Short mmCIF file of C-alpha atoms in Angstrom, two decimals:
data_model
loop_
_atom_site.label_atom_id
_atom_site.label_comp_id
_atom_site.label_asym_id
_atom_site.label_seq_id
_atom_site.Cartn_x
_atom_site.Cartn_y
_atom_site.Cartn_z
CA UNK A 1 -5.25 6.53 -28.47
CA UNK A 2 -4.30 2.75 -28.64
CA UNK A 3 -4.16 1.00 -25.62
CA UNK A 4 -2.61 -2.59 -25.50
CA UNK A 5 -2.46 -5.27 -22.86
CA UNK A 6 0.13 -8.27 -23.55
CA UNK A 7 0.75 -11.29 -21.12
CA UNK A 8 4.48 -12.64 -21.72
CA UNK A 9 6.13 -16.22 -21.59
CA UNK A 10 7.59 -14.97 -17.73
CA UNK A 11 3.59 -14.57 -16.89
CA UNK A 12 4.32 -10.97 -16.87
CA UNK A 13 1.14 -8.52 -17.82
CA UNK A 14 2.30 -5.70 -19.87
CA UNK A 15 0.26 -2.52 -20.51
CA UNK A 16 1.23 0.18 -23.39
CA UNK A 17 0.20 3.11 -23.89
CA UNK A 18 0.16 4.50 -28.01
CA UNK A 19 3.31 2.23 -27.64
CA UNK A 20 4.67 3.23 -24.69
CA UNK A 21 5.16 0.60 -21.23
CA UNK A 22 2.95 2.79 -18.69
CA UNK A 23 2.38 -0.84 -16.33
CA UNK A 24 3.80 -3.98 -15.58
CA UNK A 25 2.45 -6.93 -13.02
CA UNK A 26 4.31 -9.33 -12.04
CA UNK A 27 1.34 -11.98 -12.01
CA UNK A 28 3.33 -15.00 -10.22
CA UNK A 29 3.93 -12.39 -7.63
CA UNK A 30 0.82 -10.16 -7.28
CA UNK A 31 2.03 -7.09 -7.47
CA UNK A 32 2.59 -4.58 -10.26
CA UNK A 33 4.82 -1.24 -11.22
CA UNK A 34 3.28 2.24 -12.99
CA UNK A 35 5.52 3.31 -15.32
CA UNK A 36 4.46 6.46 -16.86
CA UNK A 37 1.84 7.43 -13.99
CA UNK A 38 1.14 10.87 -15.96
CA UNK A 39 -0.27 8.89 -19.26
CA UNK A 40 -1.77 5.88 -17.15
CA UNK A 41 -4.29 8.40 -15.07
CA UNK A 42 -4.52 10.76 -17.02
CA UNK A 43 -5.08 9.78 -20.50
CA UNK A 44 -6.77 6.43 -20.11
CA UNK A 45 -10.21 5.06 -18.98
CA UNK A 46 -8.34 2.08 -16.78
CA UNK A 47 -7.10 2.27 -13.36
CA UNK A 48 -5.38 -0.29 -11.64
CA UNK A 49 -7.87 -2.74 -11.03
CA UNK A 50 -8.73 -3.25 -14.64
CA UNK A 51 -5.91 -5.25 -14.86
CA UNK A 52 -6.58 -7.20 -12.15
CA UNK A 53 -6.62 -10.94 -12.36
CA UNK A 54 -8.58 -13.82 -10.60
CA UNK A 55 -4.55 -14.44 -9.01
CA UNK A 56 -3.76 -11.14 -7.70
CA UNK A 57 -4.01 -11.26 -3.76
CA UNK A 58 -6.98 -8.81 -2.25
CA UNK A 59 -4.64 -7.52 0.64
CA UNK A 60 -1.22 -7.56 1.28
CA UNK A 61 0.37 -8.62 4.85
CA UNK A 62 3.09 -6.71 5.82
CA UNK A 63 4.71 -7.45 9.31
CA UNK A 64 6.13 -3.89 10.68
CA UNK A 65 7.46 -2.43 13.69
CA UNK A 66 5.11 0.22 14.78
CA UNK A 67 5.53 2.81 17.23
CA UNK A 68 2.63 4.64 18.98
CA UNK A 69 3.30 8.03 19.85
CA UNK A 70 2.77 8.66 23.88
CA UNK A 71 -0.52 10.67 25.21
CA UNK A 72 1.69 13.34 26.51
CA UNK A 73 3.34 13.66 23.21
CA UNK A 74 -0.10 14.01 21.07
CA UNK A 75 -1.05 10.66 20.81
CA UNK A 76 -3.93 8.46 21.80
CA UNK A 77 -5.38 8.35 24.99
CA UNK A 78 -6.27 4.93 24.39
CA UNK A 79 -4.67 1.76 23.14
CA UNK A 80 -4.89 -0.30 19.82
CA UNK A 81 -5.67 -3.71 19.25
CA UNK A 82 -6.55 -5.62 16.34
CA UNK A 83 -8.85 -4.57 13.67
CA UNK A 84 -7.75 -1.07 14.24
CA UNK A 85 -8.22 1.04 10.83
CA UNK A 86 -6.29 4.15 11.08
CA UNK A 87 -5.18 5.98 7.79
CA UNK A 88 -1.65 4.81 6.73
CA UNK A 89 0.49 7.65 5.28
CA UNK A 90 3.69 6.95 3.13
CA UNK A 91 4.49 10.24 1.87
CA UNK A 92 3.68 14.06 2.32
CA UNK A 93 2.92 17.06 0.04
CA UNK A 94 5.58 20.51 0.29
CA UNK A 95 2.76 21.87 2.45
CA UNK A 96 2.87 19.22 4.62
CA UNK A 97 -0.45 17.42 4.05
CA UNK A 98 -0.53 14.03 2.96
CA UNK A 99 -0.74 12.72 -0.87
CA UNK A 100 -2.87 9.60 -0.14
CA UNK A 101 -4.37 7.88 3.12
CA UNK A 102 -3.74 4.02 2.23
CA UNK A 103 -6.58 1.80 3.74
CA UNK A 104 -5.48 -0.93 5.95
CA UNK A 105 -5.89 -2.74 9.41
CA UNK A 106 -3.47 -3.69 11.97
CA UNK A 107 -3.45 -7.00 13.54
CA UNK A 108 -1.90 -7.74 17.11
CA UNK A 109 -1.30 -11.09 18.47
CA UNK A 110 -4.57 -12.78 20.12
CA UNK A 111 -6.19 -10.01 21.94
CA UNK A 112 -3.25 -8.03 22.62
CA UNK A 113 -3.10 -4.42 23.13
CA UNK A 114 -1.03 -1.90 22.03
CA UNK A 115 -0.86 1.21 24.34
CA UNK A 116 0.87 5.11 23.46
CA UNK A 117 4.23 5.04 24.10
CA UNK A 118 4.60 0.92 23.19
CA UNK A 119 6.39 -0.56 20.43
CA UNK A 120 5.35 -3.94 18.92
CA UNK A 121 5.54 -6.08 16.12
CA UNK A 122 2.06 -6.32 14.14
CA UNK A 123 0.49 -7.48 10.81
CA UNK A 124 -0.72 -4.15 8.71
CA UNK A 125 -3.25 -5.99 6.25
CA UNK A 126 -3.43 -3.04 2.93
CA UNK A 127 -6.06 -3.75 -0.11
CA UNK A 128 -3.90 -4.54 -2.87
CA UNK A 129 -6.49 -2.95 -5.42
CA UNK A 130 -5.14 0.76 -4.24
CA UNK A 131 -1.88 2.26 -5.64
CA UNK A 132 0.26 1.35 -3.13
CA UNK A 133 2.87 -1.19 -4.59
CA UNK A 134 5.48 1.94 -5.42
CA UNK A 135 5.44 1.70 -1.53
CA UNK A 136 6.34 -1.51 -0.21
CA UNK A 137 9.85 -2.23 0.06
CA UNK A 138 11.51 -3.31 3.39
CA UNK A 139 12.82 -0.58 5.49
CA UNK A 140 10.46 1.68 4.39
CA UNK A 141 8.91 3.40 7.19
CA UNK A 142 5.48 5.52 6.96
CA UNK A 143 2.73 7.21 9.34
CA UNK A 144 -0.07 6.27 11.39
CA UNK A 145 -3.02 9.11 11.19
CA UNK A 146 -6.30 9.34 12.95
CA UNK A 147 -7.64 11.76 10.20
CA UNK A 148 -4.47 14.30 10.31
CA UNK A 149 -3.17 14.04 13.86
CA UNK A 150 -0.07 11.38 13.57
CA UNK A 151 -0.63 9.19 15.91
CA UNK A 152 2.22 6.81 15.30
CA UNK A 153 4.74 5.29 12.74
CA UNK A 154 5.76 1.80 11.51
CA UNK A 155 8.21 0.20 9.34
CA UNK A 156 8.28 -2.81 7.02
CA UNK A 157 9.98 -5.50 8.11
CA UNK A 158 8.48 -8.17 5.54
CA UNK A 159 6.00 -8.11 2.44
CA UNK A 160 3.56 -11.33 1.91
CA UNK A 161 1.15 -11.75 -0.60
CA UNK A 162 -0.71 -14.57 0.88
CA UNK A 163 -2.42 -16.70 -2.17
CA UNK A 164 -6.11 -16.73 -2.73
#
């Protein structure tokens, strides 16, 4: 097994696998791309993180739409405000439970509130050392869970990767 790590002229970190591209980062931009995800888990000691550099952003802002889902409907009873930590699901299993809960907060503006039933603009602040990158593209929308009751959705409206 022969593992290689090579940082191009573009200041682009490449990772092969027994010759094969399983990773890229994009180090100017702080975020990165599993190529072969069955040989990069499975067959290495690394995760993500190991390739990690002193650049790479430790959470990444995205501005969404979110939607809570009214009390009557099955959601809260309660409103949201900022600081808020639910689990943030982008995509489900043919069963219908979900792959991966991402870890993130939501941020409202000051000390605003965010009641079932409301739509608002917030800040969802995600760790960028979890595999998450395959997920953030604009448009794309994903669920809000308090463990596995959905309690709401959102969509991206704009990816930041503030620098350190």
């Amino acid at each position: 097994m022969i593992v290689r790590k090579e940082i191009k002229d573009d200041n682009e970190l490449y990772v092969y696998f027994n010759g094969k591209l399983i990773y890229k980062r994009w180090l100017d931009l702080g975020y990165g791309k599993v190529f072969d995800k069955f040989s990069y888990g499975k067959y290495t000691d690394y995760s993500i993180t190991d390739f990690d550099l002193d650049e790479t952003p430790e959470v990444i802002h995205v501005k969404a739409k979110l939607i809570l889902i009214p009390t009557e409907d099955g959601g809260r009873k309660t409103g949201i405000t900022s600081g808020y930590r639910p689990n943030h699901v982008f995509e489900y299993q043919t069963n219908g439970q979900f792959k991966y809960a991402y870890m993130g907060d939501i941020q409202t503006d000051k000390d605003d509130w965010i009641m079932p039933g409301e739509t608002k603009e917030v800040i969802v602040r995600f760790l960028s050392r979890q595999p998450i990158d395959e997920y953030m593209d604009i448009g794309r929308k994903w669920w809000i869970h308090e463990g596995h009751r959905v309690i709401g959705d959102a969509k991206i409206l704009k990816i930041e990767f503030p620098k350190s």
